Amino acid sequence: MSNNLRWGIVSTGRIAQEFCQDMRFVDNGELAAVAARNLDDAKKFANKHGIKKAYQGYQSLFDDADIDVIYVATPHNFHFQHARDALIAGKSVLCEKPITISSEESRQLSELAQSKGLFLMEAMWTYFLPAIKKAKQWFDEGRIGTLKHIKADFGYLMPFDSESRLYNADLAGGCLLDMGIYTIAISKYFNDYPLENLQVKSHLASTGVEDDLVILADSGDITLTLASSFTCKLPNIAYIIGDAGYIAIPNFWHAKQCSLFVQDEQTDHFDDKRPSLGFNYEAQAVGEAIQQQRLEHPLMPHKTSFELQQQMEAIFATFKSMA
């Protein structure tokens, strides 16, 4: 394997564009190939990002002996198939979140990767951002005291379109898998207890997918209040609240900053002043893990992906039973 990992990109959509844009800030990997359903799309994407190879269809990319790791950025309901096919072809995989749409699929991918001795990780880029790590450092130092509440919301107005991926039930649409996963993931990052006493208030679009969701739950001794929405812009801040202070993380899923408060006074602040969107941190970490011959990354292990899937299944079951 080359010291510079050669990345193959699956899909030419928005998040794949952003990931590739940030690869210029990664010093242990390079963009080597891209695949799309349409060859013209793949060629245009390749030209834009300086990628040498463009494939029509994904299997040709998976079979390319010059590729070390595959980045899967297709719609949610294709993640399992594309990650599985890449692993079977002998490639390590970074797969966009949610890694699958069920805990069973997540378990199967984990077992496949382990059996083949290949690296696999869900692309929870939030966990690798400097501001999130700084917030966790403050938390671990006890600067907010005993944890009491986590509040997080992620919502933007997404005009209804029955044909769009966001509102299409056949493409695993809905705000939980698209935005809500980030709120659940940030709460899990600071508190790894399971969800209990789960209460969910949801609103369904005419296509049957949820377009507004509020989650209230206990997690150990703390209370979670999490919200996601396609119907309006929410404040989009995560609050990690203790009995001695709190941490505020604006736009936490792609956080650049975080602030520490004691009562009403801001006592510390961090700004990473990065030039990138932030995808480079997870890509760099994946490269390092693969070079170290790890099969998982300790910040985002398979167990975390599996448990996030279980939590989302419990949330789905709660509001669907009320429909």
Short mmCIF file of N, CA, C and O in Angstrom, two decimals, residues 97-154:
data_model
loop_
_atom_site.label_atom_id
_atom_site.label_comp_id
_atom_site.label_asym_id
_atom_site.label_seq_id
_atom_site.Cartn_x
_atom_site.Cartn_y
_atom_site.Cartn_z
N LYS A 97 -22.85 9.05 6.96
CA LYS A 97 -23.87 8.72 7.95
C LYS A 97 -25.25 9.01 7.37
O LYS A 97 -25.37 9.87 6.51
N PRO A 98 -26.25 8.27 7.86
CA PRO A 98 -26.11 7.08 8.70
C PRO A 98 -25.50 5.93 7.89
O PRO A 98 -25.80 5.77 6.71
N ILE A 99 -24.63 5.16 8.53
CA ILE A 99 -23.89 4.14 7.79
C ILE A 99 -24.83 3.13 7.13
O ILE A 99 -24.53 2.61 6.06
N THR A 100 -25.95 2.87 7.78
CA THR A 100 -27.00 2.01 7.21
C THR A 100 -28.34 2.56 7.68
O THR A 100 -28.38 3.60 8.35
N ILE A 101 -29.41 1.85 7.36
CA ILE A 101 -30.73 2.29 7.84
C ILE A 101 -31.34 1.28 8.80
O ILE A 101 -32.53 1.31 9.06
N SER A 102 -30.49 0.39 9.34
CA SER A 102 -30.96 -0.52 10.39
C SER A 102 -29.75 -1.03 11.17
O SER A 102 -28.63 -1.09 10.66
N SER A 103 -30.00 -1.40 12.42
CA SER A 103 -28.91 -1.93 13.24
C SER A 103 -28.42 -3.27 12.70
O SER A 103 -27.23 -3.60 12.81
N GLU A 104 -29.32 -4.05 12.09
CA GLU A 104 -28.92 -5.33 11.53
C GLU A 104 -27.94 -5.14 10.37
O GLU A 104 -26.94 -5.85 10.27
N GLU A 105 -28.22 -4.18 9.50
CA GLU A 105 -27.29 -3.90 8.40
C GLU A 105 -25.95 -3.41 8.95
O GLU A 105 -24.89 -3.79 8.43
N SER A 106 -25.99 -2.59 9.98
CA SER A 106 -24.76 -2.10 10.59
C SER A 106 -23.94 -3.25 11.15
O SER A 106 -22.72 -3.32 10.96
N ARG A 107 -24.61 -4.17 11.81
CA ARG A 107 -23.92 -5.35 12.37
C ARG A 107 -23.28 -6.18 11.26
O ARG A 107 -22.14 -6.63 11.38
N GLN A 108 -24.01 -6.38 10.17
CA GLN A 108 -23.48 -7.18 9.07
C GLN A 108 -22.25 -6.55 8.44
O GLN A 108 -21.27 -7.24 8.12
N LEU A 109 -22.27 -5.23 8.27
CA LEU A 109 -21.10 -4.55 7.70
C LEU A 109 -19.90 -4.68 8.63
O LEU A 109 -18.77 -4.92 8.17
N SER A 110 -20.14 -4.51 9.91
CA SER A 110 -19.05 -4.63 10.89
C SER A 110 -18.43 -6.02 10.84
O SER A 110 -17.20 -6.17 10.80
N GLU A 111 -19.27 -7.05 10.83
CA GLU A 111 -18.76 -8.42 10.80
C GLU A 111 -18.01 -8.70 9.51
O GLU A 111 -16.98 -9.39 9.51
N LEU A 112 -18.50 -8.16 8.39
CA LEU A 112 -17.83 -8.37 7.11
C LEU A 112 -16.46 -7.71 7.11
O LEU A 112 -15.45 -8.32 6.70
N ALA A 113 -16.39 -6.47 7.58
CA ALA A 113 -15.12 -5.77 7.62
C ALA A 113 -14.12 -6.49 8.52
O ALA A 113 -12.94 -6.65 8.16
N GLN A 114 -14.59 -6.93 9.67
CA GLN A 114 -13.71 -7.64 10.60
C GLN A 114 -13.20 -8.94 9.99
O GLN A 114 -12.02 -9.28 10.10
N SER A 115 -14.10 -9.66 9.30
CA SER A 115 -13.72 -10.96 8.73
C SER A 115 -12.69 -10.80 7.61
O SER A 115 -11.86 -11.69 7.39
N LYS A 116 -12.74 -9.66 6.92
CA LYS A 116 -11.82 -9.44 5.80
C LYS A 116 -10.60 -8.62 6.20
O LYS A 116 -9.73 -8.34 5.38
N GLY A 117 -10.55 -8.21 7.47
CA GLY A 117 -9.41 -7.44 7.95
C GLY A 117 -9.30 -6.07 7.32
O GLY A 117 -8.20 -5.59 7.05
N LEU A 118 -10.45 -5.43 7.13
CA LEU A 118 -10.50 -4.13 6.46
C LEU A 118 -11.06 -3.05 7.38
O LEU A 118 -11.92 -3.31 8.23
N PHE A 119 -10.58 -1.84 7.20
CA PHE A 119 -11.06 -0.71 7.97
C PHE A 119 -12.45 -0.29 7.49
O PHE A 119 -12.72 -0.23 6.29
N LEU A 120 -13.32 0.02 8.45
CA LEU A 120 -14.67 0.52 8.15
C LEU A 120 -15.02 1.57 9.18
O LEU A 120 -14.82 1.36 10.38
N MET A 121 -15.57 2.70 8.71
CA MET A 121 -16.01 3.74 9.64
C MET A 121 -17.18 4.52 9.06
O MET A 121 -17.22 4.81 7.87
N GLU A 122 -18.13 4.84 9.92
CA GLU A 122 -19.20 5.77 9.57
C GLU A 122 -18.62 7.18 9.57
O GLU A 122 -17.87 7.55 10.48
N ALA A 123 -18.98 7.97 8.58
CA ALA A 123 -18.38 9.30 8.41
C ALA A 123 -19.03 10.34 9.32
O ALA A 123 -19.64 11.31 8.85
N MET A 124 -18.89 10.14 10.62
CA MET A 124 -19.39 11.12 11.58
C MET A 124 -18.30 12.18 11.78
O MET A 124 -17.60 12.20 12.78
N TRP A 125 -18.19 13.05 10.78
CA TRP A 125 -17.09 14.03 10.76
C TRP A 125 -17.10 14.95 11.96
O TRP A 125 -16.06 15.46 12.38
N THR A 126 -18.28 15.15 12.56
CA THR A 126 -18.42 16.01 13.73
C THR A 126 -17.44 15.62 14.83
O THR A 126 -16.83 16.48 15.48
N TYR A 127 -17.29 14.33 15.07
CA TYR A 127 -16.45 13.84 16.16
C TYR A 127 -14.98 14.23 16.00
O TYR A 127 -14.23 14.21 16.99
N PHE A 128 -14.57 14.56 14.79
CA PHE A 128 -13.16 14.81 14.52
C PHE A 128 -12.82 16.31 14.45
O PHE A 128 -11.66 16.67 14.26
N LEU A 129 -13.81 17.15 14.61
CA LEU A 129 -13.59 18.59 14.50
C LEU A 129 -12.88 19.14 15.74
O LEU A 129 -13.19 18.76 16.87
N PRO A 130 -11.92 20.06 15.56
CA PRO A 130 -11.18 20.61 16.71
C PRO A 130 -12.07 21.23 17.78
O PRO A 130 -11.80 21.09 18.97
N ALA A 131 -13.13 21.93 17.37
CA ALA A 131 -14.01 22.58 18.37
C ALA A 131 -14.74 21.55 19.22
O ALA A 131 -14.97 21.78 20.42
N ILE A 132 -15.13 20.44 18.61
CA ILE A 132 -15.80 19.38 19.37
C ILE A 132 -14.82 18.74 20.35
O ILE A 132 -15.15 18.46 21.51
N LYS A 133 -13.60 18.52 19.90
CA LYS A 133 -12.58 17.95 20.79
C LYS A 133 -12.26 18.90 21.94
O LYS A 133 -12.03 18.47 23.08
N LYS A 134 -12.23 20.21 21.65
CA LYS A 134 -11.97 21.19 22.71
C LYS A 134 -13.11 21.19 23.72
O LYS A 134 -12.87 21.23 24.94
N ALA A 135 -14.35 21.13 23.24
CA ALA A 135 -15.50 21.07 24.15
C ALA A 135 -15.42 19.83 25.05
O ALA A 135 -15.70 19.90 26.25
N LYS A 136 -15.02 18.72 24.46
CA LYS A 136 -14.88 17.48 25.24
C LYS A 136 -13.75 17.61 26.27
O LYS A 136 -13.86 17.09 27.39
N GLN A 137 -12.69 18.30 25.91
CA GLN A 137 -11.61 18.53 26.86
C GLN A 137 -12.10 19.32 28.06
O GLN A 137 -11.82 18.96 29.21
N TRP A 138 -12.84 20.40 27.81
CA TRP A 138 -13.41 21.18 28.91
C TRP A 138 -14.31 20.32 29.79
O TRP A 138 -14.26 20.39 31.01
N PHE A 139 -15.12 19.51 29.12
CA PHE A 139 -16.04 18.62 29.83
C PHE A 139 -15.27 17.63 30.69
O PHE A 139 -15.59 17.45 31.89
N ASP A 140 -14.26 16.99 30.11
CA ASP A 140 -13.47 15.99 30.85
C ASP A 140 -12.70 16.60 32.01
O ASP A 140 -12.43 15.92 33.01
N GLU A 141 -12.36 17.88 31.90
CA GLU A 141 -11.65 18.58 32.98
C GLU A 141 -12.59 18.98 34.11
O GLU A 141 -12.16 19.53 35.12
N GLY A 142 -13.88 18.72 33.93
CA GLY A 142 -14.85 19.02 34.97
C GLY A 142 -15.25 20.48 35.06
O GLY A 142 -15.81 20.92 36.07
N ARG A 143 -15.05 21.21 33.97
CA ARG A 143 -15.26 22.66 34.04
C ARG A 143 -16.74 23.05 34.03
O ARG A 143 -17.06 24.21 34.31
N ILE A 144 -17.64 22.12 33.71
CA ILE A 144 -19.07 22.43 33.83
C ILE A 144 -19.71 21.64 34.96
O ILE A 144 -20.93 21.66 35.13
N GLY A 145 -18.89 20.94 35.74
CA GLY A 145 -19.42 20.17 36.85
C GLY A 145 -20.09 18.89 36.41
O GLY A 145 -19.69 18.28 35.41
N THR A 146 -21.11 18.50 37.12
CA THR A 146 -21.84 17.26 36.82
C THR A 146 -22.84 17.51 35.70
O THR A 146 -23.63 18.45 35.76
N LEU A 147 -22.81 16.67 34.69
CA LEU A 147 -23.69 16.83 33.54
C LEU A 147 -25.15 16.65 33.94
O LEU A 147 -25.51 15.70 34.62
N LYS A 148 -25.99 17.60 33.48
CA LYS A 148 -27.42 17.56 33.79
C LYS A 148 -28.30 17.48 32.55
O LYS A 148 -29.28 16.74 32.53
N HIS A 149 -27.98 18.26 31.52
CA HIS A 149 -28.80 18.32 30.32
C HIS A 149 -27.92 18.36 29.08
O HIS A 149 -26.81 18.92 29.11
N ILE A 150 -28.42 17.80 27.99
CA ILE A 150 -27.88 18.05 26.65
C ILE A 150 -29.06 18.48 25.79
O ILE A 150 -30.08 17.79 25.70
N LYS A 151 -28.90 19.65 25.19
CA LYS A 151 -29.92 20.17 24.27
C LYS A 151 -29.24 20.40 22.92
O LYS A 151 -28.17 21.00 22.86
N ALA A 152 -29.85 19.91 21.86
CA ALA A 152 -29.27 20.10 20.53
C ALA A 152 -30.38 20.13 19.50
O ALA A 152 -31.35 19.36 19.60
N ASP A 153 -30.26 21.02 18.52
CA ASP A 153 -31.22 21.03 17.43
C ASP A 153 -30.52 21.33 16.11
O ASP A 153 -29.47 21.97 16.07
N PHE A 154 -31.12 20.80 15.05
CA PHE A 154 -30.58 20.96 13.70
C PHE A 154 -31.79 21.02 12.78
O PHE A 154 -32.49 20.03 12.57
#
